[in-house]
Amino acid sequence: MFNKNTFKKRILFVGIPDMAYIGLDGLLMAGVNIVGVLGPKKDHNMYVDFKNFTLSRRLNFIEYDELDEPQLIQKIKELDVDVAVVCSFNYKIPKVLLNSTKDGFINVHPSLLPKYRGGNPYSRVIMNGETETGVTIHFMDEGFDTGDIIIQKGYHIHSKATMGTLFNELNVLGIELLLQVLQAYETQELPRIPQPNGDFISGKGLDDRDLFINYNKTAEEIERFIRALNPFLIANTTFRGNMMRIMKAEVASDAFCIPHPAGTVAKIEDDKFFIATAKGLIAPTVLQFGSFFMGDSKDFIRIVNPKIGEEFK
């Protein structure tokens, strides 16, 4: 249990939404002494919202243009920061900034490092069919998620986990673990466990072209892909030249179905339609079709009337 009455360290909070909202509020609710907040750059689409969020909590929001600018470094030094806490920050932090606090920067990363370094481990672990992930608190260096590990805690991934549920659950776990680390930091030197060298599976972020369904994968892989993007990114496909977004889907066997090329409608029932894949069938159940409607598969069949053999791309 975090004891705010004994915690006297001066903390700089660093982060970019959405994780930063959860992290900052979690620390404030626990009674951590936040002496400054470093958010996104001014050209970031969340800059204004996060600045207003910070100011609404009567915190010191620090403006900057570049992370290595002398004015910023001087501001941090004047705040007499003991340690900086980072919750989701996709800018590389330069050495001069890392050295501007007494004990450096510590980061909350939602994976069991060194696996899944990068900006979106939530989606990647689900896509890859992992059954366990977790949270790592580590010291930061000039790389991304490569610094010495302080503590880790594992988390079982539910078979129907989505990006959204995993994001929420790992952020709660992350704040609990961070408060545990800060409480220990008040009275003792934190452990530093170097990360091993080598090539490890990546947790890199996704761009727009990564969001399209590949029907040459198996139905199980596609179903995981759809869950891995829901609700923040959403899996994309096209049908009859219109964009279609799939939020939820089910896997079905193709054992008793006439073979069809991957990506084509293989079977239609009263309230479901089934798309052929490399192995098995995928049945979208919650979807948005163009600008026409958002609904379930029954609505899609009634309104759009798909035919056996029609292609999804």
Short mmCIF file of C-alpha atoms in Angstrom, two decimals, residues 22-228:
data_model
loop_
_atom_site.label_atom_id
_atom_site.label_comp_id
_atom_site.label_asym_id
_atom_site.label_seq_id
_atom_site.Cartn_x
_atom_site.Cartn_y
_atom_site.Cartn_z
CA ILE A 22 -4.68 7.02 -16.48
CA GLY A 23 -1.13 7.23 -15.17
CA LEU A 24 -1.28 10.84 -14.07
CA ASP A 25 -4.64 10.49 -12.33
CA GLY A 26 -3.48 7.28 -10.65
CA LEU A 27 -0.44 9.00 -9.17
CA LEU A 28 -2.44 12.04 -8.06
CA MET A 29 -5.08 9.89 -6.37
CA ALA A 30 -2.32 8.09 -4.47
CA GLY A 31 -0.88 11.41 -3.28
CA VAL A 32 2.38 11.44 -5.27
CA ASN A 33 4.07 14.86 -5.37
CA ILE A 34 3.99 15.82 -9.09
CA VAL A 35 6.13 18.95 -9.54
CA GLY A 36 5.79 19.13 -13.33
CA VAL A 37 4.17 17.48 -16.35
CA LEU A 38 5.86 17.00 -19.71
CA GLY A 39 3.36 16.10 -22.44
CA PRO A 40 3.33 15.89 -26.23
CA LYS A 41 4.91 18.44 -28.54
CA LYS A 42 2.79 21.37 -29.70
CA ASP A 43 2.11 19.82 -33.12
CA HIS A 44 0.67 16.63 -31.59
CA ASN A 45 -3.09 16.16 -32.01
CA MET A 46 -3.50 15.55 -28.25
CA TYR A 47 -1.43 18.55 -27.15
CA VAL A 48 -4.30 20.93 -26.33
CA ASP A 49 -6.50 18.30 -24.65
CA PHE A 50 -3.70 16.99 -22.46
CA LYS A 51 -2.55 20.49 -21.55
CA ASN A 52 -6.09 21.41 -20.45
CA PHE A 53 -6.38 18.11 -18.57
CA THR A 54 -3.15 18.88 -16.71
CA LEU A 55 -4.07 22.47 -15.91
CA SER A 56 -7.51 21.38 -14.67
CA ARG A 57 -5.67 19.45 -11.98
CA ARG A 58 -3.65 22.56 -11.09
CA LEU A 59 -0.38 21.04 -12.18
CA ASN A 60 2.68 22.67 -13.73
CA PHE A 61 2.46 21.94 -17.48
CA ILE A 62 5.87 22.43 -19.08
CA GLU A 63 5.99 23.84 -22.62
CA TYR A 64 8.82 22.93 -25.00
CA ASP A 65 9.71 22.71 -28.68
CA GLU A 66 12.54 20.15 -28.57
CA LEU A 67 13.46 17.73 -25.81
CA ASP A 68 17.11 18.77 -25.81
CA GLU A 69 16.57 22.53 -25.77
CA PRO A 70 18.53 24.36 -23.02
CA GLN A 71 15.41 26.15 -21.71
CA LEU A 72 13.67 22.85 -21.02
CA ILE A 73 16.69 21.30 -19.33
CA GLN A 74 17.02 24.36 -17.12
CA LYS A 75 13.33 24.23 -16.15
CA ILE A 76 13.65 20.58 -15.10
CA LYS A 77 16.77 21.27 -13.06
CA GLU A 78 15.10 24.20 -11.31
CA LEU A 79 12.25 21.89 -10.25
CA ASP A 80 14.79 19.78 -8.32
CA VAL A 81 13.24 16.54 -9.62
CA ASP A 82 14.21 13.30 -7.91
CA VAL A 83 13.01 11.02 -10.70
CA ALA A 84 10.83 11.27 -13.81
CA VAL A 85 8.01 8.78 -14.38
CA VAL A 86 7.04 7.98 -17.98
CA CYS A 87 3.68 6.55 -19.11
CA SER A 88 3.59 6.22 -22.92
CA PHE A 89 5.93 8.66 -24.66
CA ASN A 90 6.75 8.02 -28.31
CA TYR A 91 9.63 10.48 -28.55
CA LYS A 92 13.18 9.31 -27.96
CA ILE A 93 14.48 11.02 -24.81
CA PRO A 94 17.97 12.51 -25.27
CA LYS A 95 20.77 11.91 -22.78
CA VAL A 96 20.84 15.54 -21.65
CA LEU A 97 17.20 15.27 -20.55
CA LEU A 98 17.71 11.86 -18.93
CA ASN A 99 20.48 13.45 -16.86
CA SER A 100 18.41 16.46 -15.78
CA THR A 101 16.92 14.69 -12.74
CA LYS A 102 18.71 13.23 -9.73
CA ASP A 103 17.94 9.59 -10.52
CA GLY A 104 16.97 9.60 -14.17
CA PHE A 105 13.72 8.43 -15.79
CA ILE A 106 11.68 5.28 -15.15
CA ASN A 107 9.15 3.95 -17.64
CA VAL A 108 5.97 1.88 -17.32
CA HIS A 109 5.91 -0.53 -20.28
CA PRO A 110 2.96 -2.89 -20.95
CA SER A 111 4.88 -6.05 -21.79
CA LEU A 112 7.41 -8.41 -20.26
CA LEU A 113 10.59 -6.86 -21.64
CA PRO A 114 12.70 -7.53 -23.61
CA LYS A 115 9.76 -8.99 -25.57
CA TYR A 116 7.41 -6.56 -27.30
CA ARG A 117 9.42 -3.37 -27.16
CA GLY A 118 7.60 -0.60 -29.01
CA GLY A 119 4.45 1.45 -29.16
CA ASN A 120 1.68 -1.17 -29.33
CA PRO A 121 2.39 -4.38 -27.43
CA TYR A 122 -1.34 -4.63 -26.62
CA SER A 123 -2.27 -5.50 -30.21
CA ARG A 124 0.84 -7.51 -30.97
CA VAL A 125 0.48 -10.02 -28.13
CA ILE A 126 -3.14 -10.75 -29.10
CA MET A 127 -2.31 -11.06 -32.81
CA ASN A 128 0.46 -13.52 -31.99
CA GLY A 129 -1.75 -15.68 -29.80
CA GLU A 130 0.23 -15.10 -26.61
CA THR A 131 -1.32 -16.36 -23.38
CA GLU A 132 0.76 -14.19 -21.08
CA THR A 133 1.97 -10.62 -21.09
CA GLY A 134 2.56 -8.20 -18.24
CA VAL A 135 4.09 -4.92 -17.13
CA THR A 136 7.72 -3.90 -16.78
CA ILE A 137 9.00 -0.91 -14.80
CA HIS A 138 12.47 -0.02 -16.04
CA PHE A 139 15.06 2.74 -16.04
CA MET A 140 15.26 4.57 -19.34
CA ASP A 141 18.29 4.98 -21.57
CA GLU A 142 18.57 6.56 -25.01
CA GLY A 143 16.89 3.58 -26.72
CA PHE A 144 13.23 2.57 -26.79
CA ASP A 145 12.36 0.21 -23.91
CA THR A 146 15.96 -1.03 -23.57
CA GLY A 147 16.95 0.22 -20.09
CA ASP A 148 17.63 -1.77 -16.93
CA ILE A 149 14.61 -3.56 -15.45
CA ILE A 150 13.42 -2.69 -11.93
CA ILE A 151 10.44 -5.05 -11.60
CA GLN A 152 8.06 -7.11 -13.74
CA LYS A 153 4.69 -8.74 -13.19
CA GLY A 154 2.94 -11.17 -15.50
CA TYR A 155 -0.69 -11.11 -16.61
CA HIS A 156 -2.76 -13.91 -18.18
CA ILE A 157 -4.38 -12.94 -21.49
CA HIS A 158 -8.02 -14.05 -21.63
CA SER A 159 -9.02 -16.00 -24.74
CA LYS A 160 -11.43 -13.22 -25.80
CA ALA A 161 -9.25 -10.26 -24.80
CA THR A 162 -9.38 -7.18 -27.02
CA MET A 163 -6.95 -4.31 -27.36
CA GLY A 164 -9.32 -2.28 -25.20
CA THR A 165 -9.68 -4.76 -22.35
CA LEU A 166 -5.94 -5.44 -22.29
CA PHE A 167 -5.17 -1.71 -22.34
CA ASN A 168 -7.41 -1.14 -19.31
CA GLU A 169 -6.17 -4.13 -17.34
CA LEU A 170 -2.46 -3.54 -17.96
CA ASN A 171 -2.75 0.15 -17.11
CA VAL A 172 -4.32 -0.69 -13.74
CA LEU A 173 -1.56 -3.24 -13.12
CA GLY A 174 1.05 -0.72 -14.28
CA ILE A 175 -0.03 1.95 -11.80
CA GLU A 176 -0.08 -0.58 -8.95
CA LEU A 177 3.44 -1.70 -9.84
CA LEU A 178 4.68 1.87 -10.29
CA LEU A 179 3.40 2.92 -6.86
CA GLN A 180 5.15 -0.12 -5.38
CA VAL A 181 8.41 0.99 -7.02
CA LEU A 182 8.03 4.60 -5.88
CA GLN A 183 7.36 3.50 -2.30
CA ALA A 184 10.56 1.44 -2.35
CA TYR A 185 12.45 4.33 -3.97
CA GLU A 186 11.68 6.50 -0.94
CA THR A 187 13.88 4.37 1.32
CA GLN A 188 16.23 2.27 -0.80
CA GLU A 189 18.20 2.02 -4.02
CA LEU A 190 16.17 0.43 -6.80
CA PRO A 191 17.44 -2.78 -8.46
CA ARG A 192 18.87 -2.57 -11.97
CA ILE A 193 18.70 -5.75 -14.05
CA PRO A 194 20.25 -5.29 -17.53
CA GLN A 195 18.16 -6.53 -20.43
CA PRO A 196 19.77 -9.34 -22.44
CA ASN A 197 21.19 -8.73 -25.89
CA GLY A 198 19.51 -10.24 -28.92
CA ASP A 199 16.61 -9.94 -31.33
CA PHE A 200 13.24 -10.11 -29.61
CA ILE A 201 9.69 -10.12 -30.93
CA SER A 202 8.53 -6.54 -31.57
CA GLY A 203 5.65 -4.58 -30.12
CA LYS A 204 5.90 -1.80 -32.69
CA GLY A 205 2.96 0.43 -33.51
CA LEU A 206 0.60 -0.04 -36.44
CA ASP A 207 -0.14 2.32 -39.32
CA ASP A 208 -3.19 2.47 -41.59
CA ARG A 209 -1.96 -0.16 -44.05
CA ASP A 210 -1.48 -2.64 -41.20
CA LEU A 211 -5.20 -2.56 -40.37
CA PHE A 212 -6.47 -4.53 -43.39
CA ILE A 213 -7.49 -8.16 -42.99
CA ASN A 214 -5.37 -10.71 -44.87
CA TYR A 215 -7.70 -13.56 -45.84
CA ASN A 216 -4.73 -15.75 -46.74
CA LYS A 217 -4.27 -16.26 -43.00
CA THR A 218 -6.30 -18.75 -40.98
CA ALA A 219 -9.68 -17.91 -39.48
CA GLU A 220 -8.20 -18.13 -35.98
CA GLU A 221 -5.45 -15.66 -36.89
CA ILE A 222 -7.99 -13.27 -38.42
CA GLU A 223 -10.28 -13.47 -35.37
CA ARG A 224 -7.30 -12.59 -33.13
CA PHE A 225 -6.39 -9.75 -35.51
CA ILE A 226 -9.91 -8.29 -35.20
CA ARG A 227 -9.81 -8.46 -31.38
CA ALA A 228 -6.30 -7.00 -31.36
#
